[in-house]
Short mmCIF file of C-alpha atoms in Angstrom, two decimals:
data_model
loop_
_atom_site.label_atom_id
_atom_site.label_comp_id
_atom_site.label_asym_id
_atom_site.label_seq_id
_atom_site.Cartn_x
_atom_site.Cartn_y
_atom_site.Cartn_z
CA MET S 1 40.10 148.00 174.32
CA ILE S 2 40.61 144.60 172.70
CA ASN S 3 39.76 142.97 176.05
CA TYR S 4 36.35 144.65 176.04
CA ILE S 5 35.63 143.83 172.43
CA TRP S 6 36.57 140.20 172.98
CA ALA S 7 34.43 139.88 176.10
CA PHE S 8 31.55 141.67 174.39
CA MET S 9 31.56 139.35 171.37
CA ILE S 10 31.46 136.28 173.59
CA VAL S 11 29.01 137.41 176.26
CA PHE S 12 26.62 139.23 173.94
CA GLY S 13 26.83 136.40 171.41
CA ILE S 14 25.97 133.72 173.93
CA ILE S 15 23.12 135.73 175.44
CA VAL S 16 21.71 136.32 171.96
CA SER S 17 22.01 132.63 171.15
CA PHE S 18 19.79 131.79 174.14
CA ILE S 19 17.19 134.33 173.01
CA THR S 20 17.20 133.35 169.34
CA GLY S 21 17.53 129.64 170.03
CA ASN S 22 20.81 129.34 168.19
CA VAL S 23 22.52 127.59 171.11
CA GLU S 24 23.27 124.48 169.13
CA ALA S 25 24.76 126.44 166.25
CA VAL S 26 26.93 128.36 168.69
CA SER S 27 28.20 125.21 170.38
CA LYS S 28 29.13 123.89 166.99
CA ALA S 29 30.76 127.19 166.05
CA ILE S 30 32.86 127.10 169.22
CA MET S 31 34.21 123.65 168.44
CA ASP S 32 34.69 124.55 164.78
CA SER S 33 36.69 127.64 165.73
CA CYS S 34 39.41 125.50 167.34
CA THR S 35 39.74 123.28 164.29
CA THR S 36 39.69 126.23 161.91
CA ALA S 37 42.29 128.10 163.95
CA VAL S 38 44.66 125.14 164.15
CA ASN S 39 44.25 124.34 160.45
CA LEU S 40 44.93 127.96 159.66
CA CYS S 41 48.10 127.87 161.76
CA ILE S 42 49.33 124.68 160.12
CA GLY S 43 48.79 126.31 156.74
CA MET S 44 50.65 129.36 158.00
CA LEU S 45 53.66 127.34 159.18
CA GLY S 46 54.86 126.72 155.65
CA ILE S 47 54.06 130.19 154.35
CA TYR S 48 55.68 131.92 157.32
CA ALA S 49 58.78 129.76 157.18
CA LEU S 50 59.08 130.48 153.47
CA TRP S 51 58.64 134.24 153.67
CA MET S 52 60.72 134.71 156.78
CA GLY S 53 63.41 132.60 155.13
CA LEU S 54 63.43 134.75 152.01
CA MET S 55 63.28 137.83 154.17
CA SER S 56 66.32 136.71 156.09
CA ILE S 57 68.20 136.51 152.79
CA ALA S 58 67.00 139.99 151.86
CA LYS S 59 68.15 141.31 155.21
CA LYS S 60 71.62 139.77 155.01
CA SER S 61 72.11 141.20 151.55
CA GLU S 62 71.11 144.64 152.87
CA LEU S 63 68.30 144.74 150.32
CA THR S 64 65.86 145.68 153.07
CA ASN S 65 68.10 148.53 154.23
CA SER S 66 68.38 150.00 150.78
CA LEU S 67 64.62 149.65 150.29
CA SER S 68 63.79 151.41 153.52
CA SER S 69 66.31 154.16 152.85
CA LYS S 70 64.57 154.82 149.51
CA MET S 71 61.25 155.05 151.30
CA GLN S 72 62.78 157.13 154.08
CA PRO S 73 61.11 160.52 153.47
CA ILE S 74 57.58 159.15 153.72
CA LEU S 75 58.44 156.61 156.41
CA HIS S 76 59.99 159.28 158.57
CA TYR S 77 56.85 161.38 158.32
CA LEU S 78 54.69 158.40 159.31
CA PHE S 79 56.95 156.96 162.01
CA PRO S 80 58.93 159.88 163.44
CA ASN S 81 60.23 157.94 166.45
CA VAL S 82 61.58 154.92 164.61
CA PRO S 83 65.31 155.44 163.91
CA LYS S 84 66.30 155.43 160.26
CA ALA S 85 68.72 152.53 160.37
CA SER S 86 66.79 150.34 162.80
CA ALA S 87 65.60 146.84 161.96
CA ALA S 88 62.08 148.07 162.65
CA MET S 89 62.23 150.43 159.66
CA GLY S 90 63.32 147.58 157.38
CA PHE S 91 60.41 145.39 158.41
CA ILE S 92 57.95 148.27 158.20
CA SER S 93 58.96 148.96 154.59
CA LEU S 94 58.80 145.28 153.67
CA ASN S 95 55.36 145.01 155.24
CA ILE S 96 54.07 148.03 153.35
CA ILE S 97 55.54 146.82 150.04
CA ALA S 98 54.07 143.34 150.52
CA ASN S 99 50.70 144.90 151.32
CA MET S 100 50.82 147.11 148.25
CA LEU S 101 51.63 144.15 146.03
CA GLY S 102 48.80 142.16 147.56
CA MET S 103 51.02 139.55 149.18
CA GLY S 104 48.96 139.38 152.34
CA ASN S 105 50.55 136.19 153.58
CA ALA S 106 53.98 137.79 153.31
CA ALA S 107 52.87 141.08 154.82
CA THR S 108 51.79 139.57 158.12
CA PRO S 109 55.11 137.94 159.10
CA PHE S 110 56.91 141.20 158.22
CA GLY S 111 54.33 143.12 160.19
CA LEU S 112 54.75 140.95 163.27
CA LYS S 113 58.52 141.36 163.05
CA ALA S 114 58.11 145.12 162.73
CA MET S 115 55.97 145.14 165.88
CA GLU S 116 58.59 143.11 167.72
CA GLU S 117 61.31 145.59 166.74
CA MET S 118 59.14 148.60 167.58
CA GLN S 119 58.46 147.07 170.98
CA LYS S 120 62.22 147.13 171.65
CA LEU S 121 62.05 150.92 171.17
CA ASN S 122 59.02 151.22 173.45
CA LYS S 123 59.64 152.59 176.94
CA SER S 124 56.51 150.93 178.28
CA THR S 125 55.89 147.21 177.96
CA SER S 126 52.10 147.31 177.74
CA ILE S 127 51.16 150.65 176.16
CA ALA S 128 51.27 151.11 172.39
CA THR S 129 53.46 153.86 170.95
CA HIS S 130 52.20 156.40 168.41
CA ASP S 131 54.26 154.68 165.76
CA MET S 132 52.61 151.34 166.52
CA CYS S 133 49.16 152.94 166.21
CA MET S 134 50.16 154.41 162.86
CA PHE S 135 51.52 151.08 161.67
CA LEU S 136 48.38 149.22 162.71
CA VAL S 137 46.08 151.75 161.08
CA ILE S 138 48.01 151.60 157.81
CA ASN S 139 47.80 147.82 157.93
CA ALA S 140 44.12 147.97 158.76
CA SER S 141 43.33 150.35 155.91
CA SER S 142 44.65 148.16 153.10
CA VAL S 143 47.14 149.82 150.77
CA GLN S 144 46.80 147.15 148.11
CA LEU S 145 47.37 148.45 144.60
CA ILE S 146 45.61 145.57 142.84
CA PRO S 147 42.86 143.68 144.69
CA SER S 148 43.86 140.34 143.18
CA THR S 149 41.70 138.17 145.45
CA VAL S 150 38.57 140.13 144.60
CA ILE S 151 39.41 140.08 140.88
CA ALA S 152 39.94 136.31 141.00
CA LEU S 153 36.60 135.85 142.74
CA ARG S 154 34.87 138.09 140.19
CA GLN S 155 36.34 136.09 137.36
CA ALA S 156 35.32 132.83 139.00
CA SER S 157 31.80 134.18 139.38
CA GLY S 158 31.54 134.80 135.65
CA SER S 159 32.03 138.54 135.53
CA LEU S 160 32.48 140.02 132.06
CA GLN S 161 34.89 142.68 133.33
CA PRO S 162 36.53 141.28 136.45
CA THR S 163 39.19 143.99 136.56
CA ASP S 164 36.97 147.04 136.15
CA ILE S 165 36.91 147.61 139.90
CA THR S 166 40.71 148.08 140.06
CA LEU S 167 40.59 151.86 139.77
CA THR S 168 37.60 152.36 142.02
CA ALA S 169 39.23 150.18 144.66
CA LEU S 170 42.44 152.16 144.32
CA PHE S 171 40.52 155.38 144.87
CA ALA S 172 38.69 153.98 147.91
CA THR S 173 41.91 152.56 149.34
CA ALA S 174 43.65 155.90 148.96
CA CYS S 175 40.78 157.60 150.80
CA SER S 176 40.73 155.09 153.65
CA THR S 177 44.52 155.18 154.08
CA ILE S 178 44.71 158.98 154.01
CA ILE S 179 41.86 159.38 156.50
CA GLY S 180 43.48 156.75 158.74
CA ILE S 181 46.82 158.56 158.67
CA VAL S 182 45.18 161.93 159.32
CA ALA S 183 43.18 160.44 162.21
CA VAL S 184 46.30 158.98 163.85
CA LYS S 185 48.23 162.21 163.37
CA ALA S 186 45.37 164.23 164.86
CA LEU S 187 44.79 161.89 167.78
CA SER S 188 48.48 161.53 168.57
CA SER S 189 48.75 165.25 169.27
CA HIS S 190 46.34 164.88 172.19
CA ARG S 191 48.41 164.22 175.25
CA GLY S 192 45.65 162.41 177.11
CA LEU S 193 45.31 159.61 174.58
CA MET B 1 42.44 140.29 131.21
CA GLU B 2 45.00 137.65 130.30
CA ALA B 3 47.85 140.14 130.29
CA PHE B 4 46.62 141.42 133.61
CA ASN B 5 46.51 137.94 135.11
CA ALA B 6 50.00 137.25 133.83
CA VAL B 7 51.33 140.34 135.61
CA ALA B 8 49.49 139.52 138.83
CA ASN B 9 50.77 135.95 138.80
CA ALA B 10 54.32 137.05 138.09
CA ILE B 11 54.66 139.40 141.06
CA ILE B 12 55.64 136.78 143.63
CA PRO B 13 58.09 134.77 141.47
CA VAL B 14 59.77 137.99 140.30
CA PHE B 15 60.05 139.19 143.89
CA ILE B 16 61.67 135.90 144.93
CA VAL B 17 64.14 135.86 142.03
CA LEU B 18 65.12 139.45 142.82
CA ILE B 19 65.91 138.58 146.43
CA VAL B 20 67.92 135.46 145.63
CA VAL B 21 69.86 136.97 142.73
CA TYR B 22 70.64 140.19 144.59
CA ALA B 23 71.84 138.27 147.66
CA SER B 24 73.98 135.84 145.64
CA PHE B 25 75.52 138.81 143.93
CA LYS B 26 76.38 140.20 147.36
CA ARG B 27 77.88 136.83 148.34
CA VAL B 28 75.34 136.00 151.03
CA ASN B 29 74.99 132.31 151.96
CA VAL B 30 71.45 132.22 150.67
CA TYR B 31 70.45 128.74 151.81
CA ASP B 32 71.84 129.14 155.32
CA SER B 33 70.08 132.50 155.69
CA PHE B 34 66.87 130.99 154.43
CA ILE B 35 66.93 128.23 157.06
CA GLU B 36 67.70 130.72 159.78
CA GLY B 37 64.73 132.88 158.83
CA ALA B 38 62.43 129.91 158.32
CA GLN B 39 63.16 128.75 161.86
CA ASP B 40 62.19 132.17 163.08
CA GLY B 41 58.99 132.05 161.03
CA ILE B 42 57.92 128.75 162.54
CA GLN B 43 58.47 130.10 166.03
CA THR B 44 56.37 133.13 165.16
CA VAL B 45 53.44 130.93 164.14
CA PHE B 46 53.54 128.98 167.40
CA HIS B 47 53.78 132.25 169.23
CA ILE B 48 50.68 133.74 167.60
CA MET B 49 48.60 130.55 167.62
CA PRO B 50 46.83 131.30 170.92
CA TYR B 51 45.78 134.73 169.62
CA ILE B 52 44.34 133.24 166.47
CA ILE B 53 42.43 130.58 168.43
CA GLY B 54 41.11 133.20 170.85
CA MET B 55 40.01 135.58 168.14
CA LEU B 56 38.34 132.99 165.89
CA PHE B 57 36.55 131.60 168.92
CA ALA B 58 34.96 134.95 169.77
CA ILE B 59 34.21 135.83 166.15
CA ASN B 60 32.52 132.48 165.52
CA ILE B 61 30.27 132.87 168.56
CA PHE B 62 29.37 136.38 167.50
CA ARG B 63 28.41 135.23 164.02
CA ALA B 64 26.67 131.94 164.73
CA SER B 65 24.54 133.35 167.53
CA GLY B 66 22.90 135.92 165.30
CA ALA B 67 24.48 138.77 167.27
CA LEU B 68 26.13 140.08 164.11
CA GLU B 69 22.74 140.19 162.42
CA ILE B 70 21.24 142.16 165.31
CA LEU B 71 24.11 144.61 165.14
CA ASN B 72 23.56 144.73 161.40
CA ASN B 73 19.87 145.63 161.74
CA ALA B 74 20.69 148.28 164.29
CA ILE B 75 23.38 149.89 162.19
CA SER B 76 21.99 149.60 158.66
CA PRO B 77 19.90 152.84 158.88
CA LEU B 78 23.13 154.62 159.78
CA PHE B 79 24.89 153.13 156.79
CA ASN B 80 21.97 154.14 154.60
CA LEU B 81 22.75 157.73 155.48
CA ILE B 82 26.02 157.44 153.57
CA GLY B 83 24.23 155.80 150.66
CA LEU B 84 25.33 152.25 151.28
CA PRO B 85 22.68 149.86 149.89
CA LYS B 86 20.98 147.82 152.60
CA GLU B 87 22.16 144.62 150.90
CA LEU B 88 25.73 145.55 151.71
CA THR B 89 25.55 146.31 155.42
CA PRO B 90 26.37 142.72 156.42
CA LEU B 91 29.53 142.93 154.33
CA ALA B 92 30.49 146.30 155.82
CA LEU B 93 30.04 144.87 159.32
CA LEU B 94 31.66 141.51 158.80
CA ARG B 95 34.68 142.85 156.95
CA PRO B 96 36.52 144.22 160.03
CA PHE B 97 36.15 140.85 161.78
CA SER B 98 36.95 138.18 159.27
CA GLY B 99 38.60 138.07 155.86
CA SER B 100 37.49 134.57 154.87
CA ALA B 101 33.91 135.08 156.06
CA SER B 102 33.55 138.37 154.23
CA LEU B 103 35.01 136.81 151.10
CA SER B 104 32.39 134.08 151.14
CA LEU B 105 29.75 136.75 151.73
CA LEU B 106 31.10 138.58 148.68
CA ALA B 107 30.80 135.41 146.59
CA ASP B 108 27.21 135.19 147.78
CA ILE B 109 26.51 138.75 146.70
CA TYR B 110 27.91 138.02 143.22
CA LYS B 111 25.67 135.01 142.95
CA GLN B 112 22.59 136.85 144.10
CA TYR B 113 22.93 140.11 142.16
CA GLY B 114 25.32 139.13 139.35
CA PRO B 115 29.02 140.03 139.45
CA ASP B 116 28.59 143.01 137.10
CA SER B 117 25.71 144.69 138.94
CA ILE B 118 26.34 147.99 140.68
CA ILE B 119 25.79 146.33 144.07
CA SER B 120 28.52 143.80 143.33
CA LYS B 121 30.84 146.50 142.09
CA ILE B 122 30.41 148.55 145.24
CA ALA B 123 30.93 145.38 147.26
CA SER B 124 34.11 144.53 145.36
CA THR B 125 35.47 148.03 145.77
CA MET B 126 34.72 147.96 149.50
CA MET B 127 36.35 144.59 149.85
CA GLY B 128 39.45 145.76 148.02
CA SER B 129 39.84 148.88 150.11
CA THR B 130 39.28 147.68 153.68
CA GLU B 131 40.90 145.16 155.98
CA THR B 132 40.20 142.81 158.88
CA ILE B 133 40.85 145.35 161.61
CA PHE B 134 39.99 143.41 164.74
CA TYR B 135 41.94 140.37 163.71
CA THR B 136 44.99 142.44 162.74
CA VAL B 137 44.90 144.53 165.92
CA ALA B 138 44.51 141.49 168.17
CA LEU B 139 47.27 139.61 166.40
CA TYR B 140 49.83 142.41 166.08
CA TYR B 141 49.41 143.83 169.56
CA GLY B 142 48.89 140.44 171.15
CA SER B 143 52.15 139.12 169.77
CA ILE B 144 54.10 141.75 171.72
CA LYS B 145 51.77 141.79 174.74
CA ILE B 146 50.55 145.36 174.32
CA LYS B 147 47.45 145.90 176.45
CA LYS B 148 46.65 149.55 175.86
CA THR B 149 46.03 150.04 172.16
CA ARG B 150 45.03 153.70 172.66
CA TYR B 151 43.39 155.20 169.59
CA THR B 152 44.25 152.40 167.16
CA VAL B 153 40.75 150.91 166.89
CA PRO B 154 38.84 154.21 166.55
CA ALA B 155 41.29 155.49 163.93
CA ALA B 156 41.15 152.18 162.03
CA LEU B 157 37.34 152.17 162.10
CA LEU B 158 37.29 155.74 160.87
CA SER B 159 39.53 154.78 157.98
CA THR B 160 37.28 151.82 157.13
CA LEU B 161 34.24 154.10 157.17
CA ALA B 162 36.06 156.49 154.85
CA GLY B 163 36.82 153.55 152.56
CA ILE B 164 33.15 152.55 152.47
CA ILE B 165 31.95 156.08 151.77
CA ALA B 166 34.57 156.47 149.05
CA ALA B 167 33.58 153.11 147.51
CA VAL B 168 29.90 154.07 147.34
CA PHE B 169 30.72 157.50 145.97
CA ILE B 170 33.19 156.45 143.27
CA CYS B 171 31.13 153.47 142.11
CA ASN B 172 28.00 155.57 141.75
CA ILE B 173 29.95 158.05 139.63
CA THR B 174 31.84 155.47 137.56
CA PHE B 175 29.21 152.78 137.09
CA GLY B 176 26.11 154.83 138.01
CA LYS B 177 22.72 154.19 136.51
#
């Protein structure tokens, strides 16, 4: 799937650029993308090292285990094939907590670790498991309790009530997450998928 | 607002103190563990770098060429069916692809319509309830070399659509004319 999307964005984009005469802009965008990507990664180096470092402390102190055991009932419903005491469950709970608290740059390293651990439980090396699909959809649906970035931007833009979208965003987030979970649950019961 | 900001700013420091204090209490060698994890984190970044370069490359082409705009024009009637104002279709489309690009688009919307207009409020709610699907999927699956993502993308898109519909609905009720 991702192979097709990737190819489509590039091929369709370049064809369009020839039709619309945006070739020059596209050439520039291509070169810019490398710089942006590398700058992004350099920025991530520090953040990732920091969060993974703190996380390693949390893991050694069994804080992650006790967290995930508290979240066990709901986690077991969402990820039925991930064993209770596995490292995967610890990272999944950390990822979800970080997402809820709006710590996006902490959520991603936890998420990648969770994927790595879930892959160890995967019988196939190249096909996603149901649990991975569920994890991705939850991550893609945003479970953030307080949209701090948006609020900061609203405040910076001179809004009189920057926080008044907190509750509406919470409602919308709840809807998107619930529909995502329902969709994965429904689709996972089809054997062909 | 100030109290709210104080809470939001305190989340990360409090989280960090909790981890360090709890671990010290449990007699974990905190500094050694930190270094161990940090090493792991740096490796992770190098590992995912190619995926980030590959994804940004494709997304940039798609945006700069005007392809996103074409897609936008094609889809906006469909979005109108669910009551999404035409001004917000670019945001709805860009959001699954890029977080930073959609954030700058959001800033643009604030500037153009005023941050307290209903359009801006719907936009903010949408932004706060959806995520960068394609980036996340490519990164997470790519990092463990999963090729077949099965129903992940359709389910994620469905959830985003639900988020958009919910945002339009709740904002019209809460802030409606």
